[in-house]
Coordinates of C-alpha atoms in Angstrom, one line a residue:
X1 CA -10.4 94.1 46.7
X2 CA -14.0 94.5 45.7
X3 CA -16.4 91.6 46.0
X4 CA -16.5 91.4 42.2
X5 CA -12.8 91.1 42.0
X6 CA -12.7 88.5 44.8
X7 CA -15.4 86.5 43.0
X8 CA -13.5 86.7 39.7
X9 CA -10.3 85.5 41.3
X10 CA -12.0 82.6 43.0
X11 CA -13.5 81.5 39.6
X12 CA -10.0 81.7 38.1
X13 CA -8.5 79.7 40.9
X14 CA -11.2 77.1 40.5
X15 CA -10.7 76.9 36.8
X16 CA -6.9 76.5 37.3
X17 CA -7.6 73.7 39.8
X18 CA -9.9 71.9 37.4
X19 CA -7.4 72.2 34.6
X20 CA -4.7 70.8 36.8
X21 CA -6.9 67.8 37.6
X22 CA -7.7 67.3 34.0
X23 CA -4.1 67.4 33.1
X24 CA -3.1 65.0 35.8
X25 CA -6.1 62.8 34.9
X26 CA -4.9 62.7 31.3
X27 CA -1.4 62.0 32.5
X28 CA -2.8 59.3 34.8
X29 CA -4.7 57.7 32.0
X30 CA -1.7 57.8 29.7
X31 CA 0.4 56.3 32.5
X32 CA -2.2 53.5 33.1
X33 CA -2.5 52.8 29.4
X34 CA 1.3 52.8 29.0
X35 CA 1.7 50.6 32.0
X36 CA -1.1 48.3 30.7
X37 CA 0.6 48.1 27.3
X38 CA 4.0 47.6 28.8
X39 CA 2.6 44.9 31.1
X40 CA 1.1 43.0 28.2
X41 CA 4.2 43.6 26.0
X42 CA 6.6 42.3 28.6
X43 CA 4.4 39.3 29.3
X44 CA 3.9 38.7 25.6
X45 CA 7.7 38.7 25.0
X46 CA 8.2 36.4 28.0
X47 CA 5.4 34.0 26.8
X48 CA 6.8 34.1 23.3
X49 CA 10.2 33.1 24.6
X50 CA 8.7 30.3 26.7
X51 CA 6.8 28.9 23.7
X52 CA 9.9 29.2 21.4
X53 CA 11.9 27.3 24.1
X54 CA 9.3 24.6 24.2
X55 CA 9.2 24.4 20.5
X56 CA 13.0 24.1 20.2
X57 CA 12.9 21.1 22.5
X58 CA 10.2 19.3 20.5
X59 CA 12.6 18.1 17.9
X60 CA 14.8 16.7 20.6
X61 CA 11.8 15.0 22.1
X62 CA 10.9 13.5 18.7
X63 CA 14.4 12.2 18.2
X64 CA 14.4 10.6 21.7
X65 CA 11.0 9.0 21.0
X66 CA 12.1 7.5 17.7
X67 CA 15.2 6.1 19.5
X68 CA 12.9 4.8 22.3
X69 CA 15.0 6.8 24.8
X70 CA 12.1 6.9 27.3
X71 CA 14.1 8.3 30.2
X72 CA 15.7 11.1 28.1
X73 CA 12.3 11.9 26.6
X74 CA 10.7 12.1 30.0
X75 CA 13.3 14.6 31.1
X76 CA 12.9 16.7 28.0
X77 CA 9.1 16.6 28.4
X78 CA 9.5 18.1 31.9
X79 CA 11.4 21.0 30.4
X80 CA 8.8 21.5 27.7
X81 CA 5.9 21.3 30.2
X82 CA 7.7 23.9 32.4
X83 CA 8.1 26.3 29.5
X84 CA 4.5 25.7 28.4
X85 CA 3.0 26.2 31.9
X86 CA 4.9 29.5 32.2
X87 CA 3.5 30.6 28.8
X88 CA 0.0 29.7 29.9
X89 CA 0.4 31.6 33.2
X90 CA 1.8 34.7 31.4
X91 CA -1.2 34.8 29.0
X92 CA -4.1 34.1 31.3
X93 CA -4.0 36.9 33.9
X94 CA -6.9 39.4 34.1
X95 CA -4.9 42.2 32.5
X96 CA -4.2 40.0 29.4
X97 CA -7.9 39.0 29.2
X98 CA -8.9 42.7 29.3
X99 CA -6.4 43.4 26.5
X100 CA -8.2 40.9 24.3
X101 CA -11.1 43.3 23.8
X102 CA -8.9 46.0 22.3
X103 CA -9.5 46.3 18.5
X104 CA -6.8 44.7 16.3
X105 CA -4.4 43.9 19.2
X106 CA -7.1 41.9 21.0
X107 CA -7.4 39.1 18.3
X108 CA -3.7 38.5 18.5
X109 CA -3.7 38.3 22.3
X110 CA -6.7 35.9 22.2
X111 CA -5.1 33.7 19.6
X112 CA -1.8 33.7 21.5
X113 CA -3.5 32.7 24.7
X114 CA -5.5 29.9 23.0
X115 CA -2.4 28.5 21.3
X116 CA -0.5 28.5 24.5
X117 CA -3.3 26.7 26.3
X118 CA -3.7 24.2 23.4
X119 CA 0.1 23.5 23.4
X120 CA -0.2 22.7 27.1
X121 CA -3.2 20.4 26.5
X122 CA -1.3 18.5 23.8
X123 CA 1.7 18.0 26.2
X124 CA -0.6 16.9 29.1
X125 CA -3.1 14.8 27.2
X126 CA -1.2 13.4 24.2
X127 CA 2.6 13.5 24.6
X128 CA 2.6 12.4 28.3
X129 CA 0.3 9.4 27.9
X130 CA 2.3 8.3 24.8
X131 CA 5.5 8.4 26.8
X132 CA 3.8 6.4 29.5
X133 CA 2.7 3.8 26.8
X134 CA 6.3 3.8 25.4
X135 CA 7.5 2.5 28.8
X136 CA 5.5 -0.6 28.1
X137 CA 5.6 -0.8 24.3
X138 CA 9.2 -0.5 23.3
X139 CA 11.7 -2.9 21.8
X140 CA 13.4 -3.8 25.1
X141 CA 10.2 -4.6 27.0
X142 CA 8.7 -6.5 24.0
X143 CA 11.9 -8.5 23.3
X144 CA 11.6 -12.2 24.3
X145 CA 13.4 -13.4 27.4
X146 CA 14.0 -17.1 27.3
X147 CA 11.5 -17.3 24.4
X148 CA 8.8 -15.4 26.3
X149 CA 7.4 -11.9 25.7
X150 CA 6.1 -10.3 28.9
X151 CA 2.6 -9.2 28.0
X152 CA 2.0 -7.2 31.2
X153 CA 3.5 -3.9 29.9
X154 CA 1.6 -4.4 26.6
X155 CA -1.7 -4.8 28.4
X156 CA -1.0 -1.8 30.7
X157 CA -0.2 0.4 27.7
X158 CA -3.8 0.2 26.4
X159 CA -5.4 2.9 28.6
X160 CA -2.5 5.3 28.0
X161 CA -2.9 5.0 24.2
X162 CA -6.7 5.5 24.6
X163 CA -6.0 8.7 26.6
X164 CA -3.6 10.0 24.0
X165 CA -6.1 9.2 21.2
X166 CA -8.9 11.1 22.9
X167 CA -6.6 14.0 23.8
X168 CA -5.5 14.3 20.1
X169 CA -9.0 14.2 18.8
X170 CA -10.1 17.0 21.3
X171 CA -7.0 19.1 20.5
X172 CA -7.7 18.8 16.8
X173 CA -11.2 20.2 17.3
X174 CA -9.8 22.9 19.5
X175 CA -7.2 24.1 17.0
X176 CA -9.8 24.1 14.3
X177 CA -11.8 26.5 16.4
X178 CA -9.0 29.0 16.9
X179 CA -9.5 32.0 14.5
X180 CA -6.2 33.5 13.3
X181 CA -7.7 35.2 10.2
X182 CA -7.0 38.7 11.6
X183 CA -3.8 37.9 13.4
X184 CA -0.1 38.5 12.7
X185 CA 1.6 36.0 10.3
X186 CA 3.5 34.3 13.1
X187 CA 0.4 33.3 15.0
X188 CA -1.3 32.0 11.8
X189 CA 1.8 30.0 11.0
X190 CA 2.0 28.5 14.5
X191 CA -1.7 27.4 14.4
X192 CA -1.1 25.8 11.0
X193 CA 1.9 23.9 12.3
X194 CA -0.1 22.5 15.3
X195 CA -3.1 21.7 13.1
X196 CA -0.9 19.8 10.6
X197 CA 0.7 17.8 13.4
X198 CA -2.6 16.9 14.9
X199 CA -4.1 16.1 11.5
X200 CA -1.3 13.6 10.9
X201 CA -1.2 12.0 14.4
X202 CA -4.9 11.8 15.3
X203 CA -5.9 9.1 12.8
X204 CA -2.8 7.1 13.7
X205 CA -3.6 7.2 17.4
X206 CA -7.2 6.3 16.7
X207 CA -6.0 3.2 14.9
X208 CA -3.5 2.4 17.6
X209 CA -6.3 2.7 20.2
X210 CA -8.2 0.0 18.4
X211 CA -5.2 -2.3 17.6
X212 CA -3.0 -2.2 20.8
X213 CA -5.7 -3.9 22.9
X214 CA -5.7 -6.8 20.3
X215 CA -2.0 -7.5 20.6
X216 CA -2.0 -9.4 23.9
X217 CA -4.7 -11.8 22.6
X218 CA -2.8 -12.3 19.4
X219 CA 0.2 -13.3 21.5
X220 CA -1.9 -15.8 23.4
X221 CA -2.9 -13.9 26.5
X222 CA -6.5 -15.4 26.4
X223 CA -5.9 -18.7 24.8
X224 CA -3.1 -20.4 22.8
X225 CA -2.7 -19.4 19.2
X226 CA -1.4 -21.4 16.2
X227 CA 0.1 -19.4 13.3
X228 CA 1.6 -20.5 10.0
X229 CA 4.6 -18.6 8.7
X230 CA 4.7 -18.6 4.9
X231 CA 8.1 -18.1 3.3
X232 CA 7.7 -16.5 -0.2
X233 CA 10.5 -17.0 -2.7
X234 CA 10.8 -13.9 -5.0
X235 CA 13.4 -15.7 -7.2
X236 CA 10.3 -17.4 -8.5
X237 CA 8.0 -14.4 -8.5
X238 CA 4.2 -14.3 -7.9
X239 CA 2.0 -11.2 -7.9
X240 CA 2.1 -11.1 -4.1
X241 CA 5.8 -11.6 -3.9
X242 CA 7.0 -15.2 -4.6
X243 CA 6.0 -18.8 -4.7
X244 CA 5.0 -20.1 -1.3
X245 CA 7.4 -23.0 -1.0
X246 CA 8.2 -23.3 2.7
X247 CA 6.1 -23.1 5.9
X248 CA 6.6 -23.1 9.6
X249 CA 4.1 -23.6 12.5
X250 CA 4.4 -21.3 15.5
X251 CA 2.6 -21.9 18.8
X252 CA 2.0 -18.9 20.9
X253 CA 0.8 -19.2 24.5
X254 CA 0.9 -16.4 27.1
X255 CA 3.7 -14.7 25.2
X256 CA 5.7 -17.9 24.8
X257 CA 6.6 -18.6 21.2
X258 CA 7.6 -22.1 20.0
X259 CA 8.6 -23.2 16.5
X260 CA 6.6 -26.5 16.4
X261 CA 7.2 -27.8 12.9
X262 CA 8.1 -27.0 9.3
X263 CA 6.5 -28.1 6.0
X264 CA 7.5 -27.9 2.3
X265 CA 5.0 -27.3 -0.5
X266 CA 6.5 -29.9 -2.8
X267 CA 6.7 -32.6 -0.1
X268 CA 3.8 -32.2 2.3
X269 CA 1.0 -31.0 0.1
X270 CA -0.8 -32.2 -3.0
X271 CA -3.0 -30.5 -5.6
X272 CA -6.8 -30.3 -5.7
X273 CA -8.9 -30.6 -8.8
X274 CA -11.1 -27.7 -7.8
X275 CA -10.4 -24.5 -5.8
X276 CA -10.7 -25.1 -2.0
X277 CA -12.5 -21.8 -1.5
X278 CA -15.0 -19.8 -3.6
X279 CA -13.2 -17.8 -6.3
X280 CA -13.9 -14.0 -6.5
X281 CA -15.5 -12.8 -9.7
X282 CA -12.9 -12.9 -12.5
X283 CA -10.0 -14.2 -10.4
X284 CA -10.0 -17.7 -12.0
X285 CA -9.8 -16.3 -15.5
X286 CA -6.9 -13.9 -14.5
X287 CA -4.8 -16.4 -12.6
X288 CA -5.5 -19.8 -14.1
X289 CA -6.4 -23.2 -12.8
X290 CA -3.6 -23.4 -10.2
X291 CA -5.0 -20.7 -8.1
X292 CA -7.0 -22.1 -5.2
X293 CA -5.9 -25.6 -5.9
X294 CA -2.2 -25.5 -4.9
X295 CA -0.6 -24.1 -1.7
X296 CA 2.5 -23.0 -3.6
X297 CA 0.3 -20.8 -5.9
X298 CA -1.8 -19.1 -3.2
X299 CA 0.3 -16.0 -3.9
X300 CA -0.7 -15.8 -7.6
X301 CA -3.4 -13.2 -6.8
X302 CA -2.2 -9.9 -5.1
X303 CA -4.3 -10.3 -2.0
X304 CA -2.8 -11.7 1.1
X305 CA -6.2 -12.1 2.8
X306 CA -7.2 -14.4 -0.1
X307 CA -3.9 -16.3 0.0
X308 CA -4.2 -16.8 3.8
X309 CA -7.8 -18.1 3.5
X310 CA -6.7 -20.6 0.9
X311 CA -3.7 -21.6 3.1
X312 CA -5.9 -22.0 6.2
X313 CA -8.4 -24.3 4.3
X314 CA -5.6 -26.4 2.8
X315 CA -3.9 -26.7 6.2
X316 CA -7.1 -28.0 7.8
X317 CA -7.6 -30.5 5.0
X318 CA -4.0 -31.8 5.3
X319 CA -3.4 -31.6 9.1
X320 CA -6.9 -31.6 10.6
X321 CA -6.7 -28.4 12.6
X322 CA -7.5 -24.7 12.0
X323 CA -4.8 -22.0 12.3
X324 CA -5.4 -18.6 13.8
X325 CA -3.5 -16.6 11.3
X326 CA -0.8 -16.4 8.6
X327 CA 2.5 -14.4 8.7
X328 CA 4.4 -14.0 5.4
X329 CA 8.0 -13.1 5.1
X330 CA 10.6 -13.3 2.3
X331 CA 14.4 -13.8 2.4
X332 CA 15.0 -10.0 1.7
X333 CA 13.0 -9.2 4.9
X334 CA 14.8 -12.0 6.7
X335 CA 18.1 -10.4 5.7
X336 CA 16.9 -7.2 7.4
X337 CA 16.2 -9.2 10.6
X338 CA 19.7 -10.8 10.5
X339 CA 21.1 -7.3 10.4
X340 CA 19.7 -6.8 13.9
X341 CA 21.9 -9.6 15.4
X342 CA 25.3 -11.1 15.2
X343 CA 26.2 -13.4 12.1
X344 CA 24.7 -16.9 12.3
X345 CA 26.8 -19.8 11.3
X346 CA 25.1 -22.9 9.8
X347 CA 26.3 -26.5 9.9
X348 CA 27.3 -26.1 6.3
X349 CA 29.8 -23.4 7.2
X350 CA 27.7 -20.7 5.6
X351 CA 27.5 -17.5 7.6
X352 CA 24.2 -15.6 7.5
X353 CA 24.5 -11.8 7.5
X354 CA 22.3 -9.1 6.0
X355 CA 24.5 -9.2 2.9
X356 CA 24.9 -12.9 2.5
X357 CA 21.4 -14.3 3.3
X358 CA 19.6 -13.4 0.1
X359 CA 22.3 -14.7 -2.4
X360 CA 22.8 -17.8 -0.3
X361 CA 19.1 -18.8 -0.1
X362 CA 17.9 -17.6 -3.5
X363 CA 20.8 -18.6 -5.7
X364 CA 23.9 -20.2 -4.2
X365 CA 22.2 -23.3 -2.7
X366 CA 20.7 -24.1 -6.1
X367 CA 24.1 -23.8 -7.8
X368 CA 25.7 -25.9 -5.0
X369 CA 23.3 -28.8 -5.0
X370 CA 22.9 -29.4 -8.8
X371 CA 23.5 -33.0 -9.4
X372 CA 21.5 -35.2 -11.8
X373 CA 19.5 -36.4 -8.8
X374 CA 16.8 -33.7 -8.6
X375 CA 15.2 -35.2 -5.6
X376 CA 18.5 -35.2 -3.7
X377 CA 19.0 -31.6 -4.8
X378 CA 15.7 -30.6 -3.4
X379 CA 16.3 -32.3 -0.1
X380 CA 19.7 -30.7 0.3
X381 CA 18.4 -27.3 -0.7
X382 CA 15.4 -27.5 1.7
X383 CA 17.7 -28.7 4.5
X384 CA 19.8 -25.5 4.2
X385 CA 16.7 -23.3 4.1
X386 CA 15.1 -25.1 7.0
X387 CA 18.3 -24.8 9.1
X388 CA 18.5 -21.1 8.3
X389 CA 14.9 -20.6 9.4
X390 CA 15.4 -22.6 12.6
X391 CA 18.6 -20.7 13.4
X392 CA 16.8 -17.4 12.7
X393 CA 13.9 -18.3 15.0
X394 CA 16.3 -19.3 17.8
X395 CA 18.2 -16.1 17.5
X396 CA 14.9 -14.0 17.5
X397 CA 13.8 -15.6 20.8
X398 CA 17.2 -15.1 22.5
X399 CA 18.9 -12.2 24.2
X400 CA 21.4 -11.9 21.4
X401 CA 19.3 -9.6 19.2
X402 CA 19.2 -5.8 19.3
X403 CA 15.5 -4.9 20.0
X404 CA 15.7 -1.5 18.4
X405 CA 17.4 -2.8 15.3
X406 CA 14.9 -5.6 15.1
X407 CA 12.0 -3.1 15.2
X408 CA 13.6 -1.1 12.4
X409 CA 14.1 -4.3 10.4
X410 CA 10.5 -5.4 10.8
X411 CA 9.3 -1.9 10.0
X412 CA 11.3 -1.9 6.8
X413 CA 10.0 -5.3 5.8
X414 CA 6.4 -4.1 6.5
X415 CA 6.9 -0.9 4.5
X416 CA 8.2 -2.9 1.5
X417 CA 5.3 -5.4 1.7
X418 CA 7.7 -8.2 2.4
X419 CA 6.2 -8.8 5.8
X420 CA 2.5 -9.5 5.9
X421 CA 0.0 -10.6 8.5
X422 CA -3.6 -12.0 8.4
X423 CA -5.8 -13.0 11.3
X424 CA -8.5 -15.7 11.1
X425 CA -10.4 -13.9 13.8
X426 CA -12.8 -11.6 12.0
X427 CA -12.9 -8.9 14.7
X428 CA -9.1 -8.7 14.7
X429 CA -8.9 -8.6 10.9
X430 CA -11.5 -5.9 10.7
X431 CA -9.5 -3.7 13.2
X432 CA -6.2 -4.4 11.3
X433 CA -8.0 -3.4 8.1
X434 CA -8.7 0.0 9.7
X435 CA -5.0 0.3 10.5
X436 CA -4.2 -0.2 6.8
X437 CA -3.4 -3.7 5.5
X438 CA -0.5 -4.5 3.2
X439 CA -0.6 -7.1 0.5
X440 CA -4.0 -6.0 -0.9
X441 CA -5.2 -4.4 -4.1
X442 CA -4.3 -0.7 -4.5
X443 CA -7.0 1.7 -3.3
X444 CA -7.5 5.0 -5.2
X445 CA -9.0 8.1 -3.6
X446 CA -10.2 11.5 -4.6
X447 CA -6.7 12.9 -5.0
X448 CA -4.7 9.8 -6.3
X449 CA -5.3 7.0 -8.7
X450 CA -3.3 3.9 -7.8
X451 CA -2.5 1.0 -10.1
X452 CA -1.1 -2.4 -9.3
X453 CA 1.9 -3.7 -11.3
X454 CA 2.5 -7.3 -10.7
X455 CA 5.0 -9.9 -11.9
X456 CA 4.9 -13.6 -12.2
X457 CA 7.5 -16.1 -13.3
X458 CA 6.0 -18.1 -16.3
X459 CA 8.5 -20.9 -16.5
X460 CA 8.7 -22.5 -13.1
X461 CA 12.3 -21.3 -12.4
X462 CA 14.4 -19.3 -9.9
X463 CA 15.7 -16.9 -12.6
X464 CA 14.1 -13.8 -11.1
X465 CA 17.1 -13.5 -8.8
X466 CA 18.7 -11.9 -11.9
X467 CA 15.8 -9.6 -12.9
X468 CA 15.7 -5.8 -12.5
X469 CA 12.6 -3.8 -12.9
X470 CA 11.7 -0.2 -13.7
X471 CA 8.2 1.2 -13.7
X472 CA 7.4 4.5 -15.5
X473 CA 4.3 6.4 -14.7
X474 CA 3.1 9.1 -17.1
X475 CA -0.1 11.1 -17.3
X476 CA -1.7 14.0 -19.1
X477 CA -5.1 15.5 -19.7
X478 CA -5.5 14.8 -23.4
X479 CA -9.2 14.2 -23.8
X480 CA -12.2 16.4 -24.4
X481 CA -14.2 14.8 -21.6
X482 CA -11.6 15.8 -19.0
X483 CA -10.6 12.3 -18.1
X484 CA -6.8 11.9 -17.7
X485 CA -4.8 9.5 -19.8
X486 CA -2.3 7.3 -18.0
X487 CA 0.6 5.2 -19.4
X488 CA 2.3 2.6 -17.2
X489 CA 5.5 1.3 -18.8
X490 CA 7.5 -1.6 -17.3
X491 CA 11.2 -2.3 -18.3
X492 CA 12.4 -5.8 -17.4
X493 CA 16.2 -6.3 -17.5
X494 CA 17.6 -9.8 -17.5
X495 CA 21.0 -9.6 -15.7
X496 CA 22.1 -13.1 -16.7
X497 CA 25.4 -13.1 -18.6
X498 CA 24.7 -14.7 -22.0
X499 CA 28.1 -16.6 -21.8
X500 CA 27.2 -18.0 -18.3
X501 CA 23.6 -19.0 -19.1
X502 CA 24.6 -22.5 -19.9
X503 CA 26.2 -22.9 -16.4
X504 CA 23.0 -22.3 -14.4
X505 CA 21.9 -25.1 -12.2
X506 CA 18.8 -27.2 -13.1
X507 CA 16.9 -25.8 -10.1
X508 CA 17.5 -22.3 -11.3
X509 CA 16.4 -22.8 -14.9
X510 CA 13.6 -25.0 -13.7
X511 CA 11.1 -26.0 -16.4
X512 CA 12.7 -24.0 -19.1
X513 CA 13.3 -26.9 -21.5
X514 CA 9.8 -28.4 -20.9
X515 CA 8.3 -25.0 -21.4
X516 CA 10.2 -24.5 -24.7
X517 CA 12.1 -21.5 -23.3
X518 CA 15.8 -21.2 -24.1
X519 CA 18.2 -21.5 -21.1
X520 CA 18.8 -18.2 -19.4
X521 CA 15.8 -16.5 -21.0
X522 CA 13.2 -15.3 -18.5
X523 CA 9.5 -15.6 -19.5
X524 CA 7.3 -13.3 -17.3
X525 CA 3.7 -12.4 -16.9
X526 CA 3.3 -8.6 -16.3
X527 CA -0.1 -7.8 -14.9
X528 CA -1.8 -4.4 -14.6
X529 CA -4.6 -3.8 -12.2
X530 CA -6.3 -0.5 -13.1
X531 CA -8.4 1.6 -10.8
X532 CA -12.1 0.5 -10.6
X533 CA -14.1 2.4 -13.2
X534 CA -11.1 3.2 -15.4
X535 CA -10.5 1.6 -18.8
X536 CA -7.4 -0.1 -20.2
X537 CA -7.5 1.0 -23.8
X538 CA -4.1 -0.1 -25.3
X539 CA -1.0 -2.1 -24.6
X540 CA 2.3 -2.8 -26.3
X541 CA 5.5 -4.8 -26.1
X542 CA 8.7 -3.1 -27.1
X543 CA 6.7 -0.3 -28.7
X544 CA 4.6 -2.6 -30.9
X545 CA 0.8 -2.6 -30.1
X546 CA -0.7 -6.0 -29.2
X547 CA -4.3 -7.1 -29.0
X548 CA -6.4 -6.3 -26.0
X549 CA -7.6 -8.8 -23.4
X550 CA -10.8 -8.4 -21.5
X551 CA -10.1 -9.4 -17.9
X552 CA -11.2 -8.3 -14.5
X553 CA -10.8 -9.2 -10.8
X554 CA -13.8 -8.1 -8.9
X555 CA -14.1 -4.4 -9.8
X556 CA -10.6 -4.0 -11.1
X557 CA -9.9 -4.0 -14.9
X558 CA -6.9 -6.3 -15.5
X559 CA -4.5 -6.9 -18.3
X560 CA -1.8 -9.5 -18.7
X561 CA 1.2 -9.4 -21.0
X562 CA 3.6 -12.4 -21.4
X563 CA 7.1 -11.2 -22.3
X564 CA 10.4 -13.1 -22.8
X565 CA 13.7 -11.4 -21.8
X566 CA 16.9 -12.7 -23.3
X567 CA 20.1 -12.9 -21.2
X568 CA 21.6 -9.4 -21.0
X569 CA 18.5 -7.9 -22.6
X570 CA 15.6 -5.6 -21.8
X571 CA 12.0 -6.0 -22.7
X572 CA 9.3 -3.3 -22.3
X573 CA 5.6 -3.7 -21.7
X574 CA 3.2 -0.8 -21.6
X575 CA -0.4 -0.2 -20.8
X576 CA -2.6 2.9 -21.6
X577 CA -5.5 3.7 -19.2
X578 CA -8.3 6.3 -19.3
X579 CA -9.3 7.5 -15.8
X580 CA -12.7 6.7 -14.4
X581 CA -13.8 10.3 -14.1
X582 CA -12.8 13.9 -15.1
X583 CA -10.2 15.7 -13.0
X584 CA -6.5 15.8 -12.2
X585 CA -5.1 13.2 -9.8
X586 CA -1.7 11.9 -8.8
X587 CA -0.7 8.5 -10.2
X588 CA 1.0 5.9 -8.0
X589 CA 1.9 2.3 -8.4
X590 CA 1.9 -0.7 -6.0
X591 CA 4.5 -3.2 -7.3
X592 CA 5.3 -6.8 -6.5
X593 CA 8.2 -6.9 -4.1
X594 CA 11.0 -8.6 -6.0
X595 CA 14.6 -9.7 -5.1
X596 CA 16.0 -6.5 -6.6
X597 CA 14.1 -3.3 -5.7
X598 CA 11.9 -1.8 -8.4
X599 CA 12.6 1.8 -9.5
X600 CA 9.4 3.9 -10.0
X601 CA 9.8 7.0 -12.2
X602 CA 7.2 9.8 -12.8
X603 CA 7.3 11.2 -16.3
X604 CA 5.2 13.4 -18.6
X605 CA 2.9 11.9 -21.2
X606 CA 2.9 13.3 -24.8
X607 CA -0.7 13.7 -25.8
X608 CA 0.2 12.8 -29.4
X609 CA 2.3 9.9 -28.5

């Protein structure tokens, strides 16, 4: 072979070698890429399975939390944390992080990793502290033992609630920073679910963080407290609920609760010539001369803070000491509480149950004690009521009540505005206001206009036991200026049988004869509190327009209509309102809690109507 041939052959061999290395290099790269992709795909599937397993357990954890099953919730939380930790581990190795720089796929990997880490943070910094707090704040630990509430667990729960509140706030910021705009639909949906959860829970935890530390002091941890319990009677309605006819004094010291005494509005208190506190602008014109001068009529105005301030001042003038707060409850809420315990038998032989308490206290005792001696009737009726209250208190501070059922009963009473609380300590009241007070004027916002629909007996009777109410809310944009038109219609149905009207006891018909109202007829004041800045432009009774009044209570336009409802009949009052500013909003109503629940219906408004 010549030198040229040998040189050519060597060149060919070298080329073949290079080609083989290129081929194997390409194969190697392909294998590495394939292995890289397979590694990420496998870990992604595993992480997805772990997060789905954790998510599946969240509903179980929620149910256990609502049932205050702390031990079950802790076991479930361990499982969730285990799944979450594995998901974080699977999405945080160097290979995964390198994958995040790959176009298209990278944004999904980054979002997946961030969501997994965020889920773990929520478990560690929000859910775990809340479970720790639940060990101290739950129905069983808060239930009185021999009349004493152990304040230790409540005090210890404060730091855990603070930790959960801070963790939720940080998590909300973190989820808002996660960009899922270019990711697959499932990741965007997962982020939205977490964001919604944190948006709902974060404000609540912030409020709890400010209120939980107050509870021990409210229960006498620092110094003894004196509270007045106001019993409203919705059979004789007032805007806030019912006439304030009975009271009890509670002494609270270091968690020990004692029922010290009781008082009756008609027996223990007189009437003042002038209001005992300064009247808010317009309130006297709306509610008349009794407001602020009589303890029974402190509930005429739909503000529990105002009613409590009047009660506190009258209490001091009559008994010579200041009270630390006022708790209000009505017999309907009391019936919920009775449902949390065994039936209570009174000395009269009456048995208090959830079903029997309301008809007994709001109707049957008046029918039973109805002789010609009105004073004797009142004494007998008050005795039954007083014994029922005393028996209820004894049961509440005993071991015979179901703590979980009691919590649900109190929650329901609070939601229906039948259970109210006011503190005479400004710092506490300010914190409670942040939590959201019940028993105050309706507050509108950018998305919702809220009206107040309030009822008041206008005879001085207990006839509202037989009253049924329906509120219709209608709206439409019918004006050129873009302000919506609202119509609030109230149907009042008198459930008294016309044939049986003459058999009603004197205490039930009350001042009907003196007021010139036929027996069994109900005369009511229907009040509308419109949103500040809005205008009440028309009103009617049974479809017939009536003249306008020009009333206000602070910044709220107010209108009052007096209606009379015959036995077995229905009377309708309606109010037309023009919204304060242009735009479309929802329309809601806050309504006086009555004996019978009020039905609220949303309807369409005919612009030509």
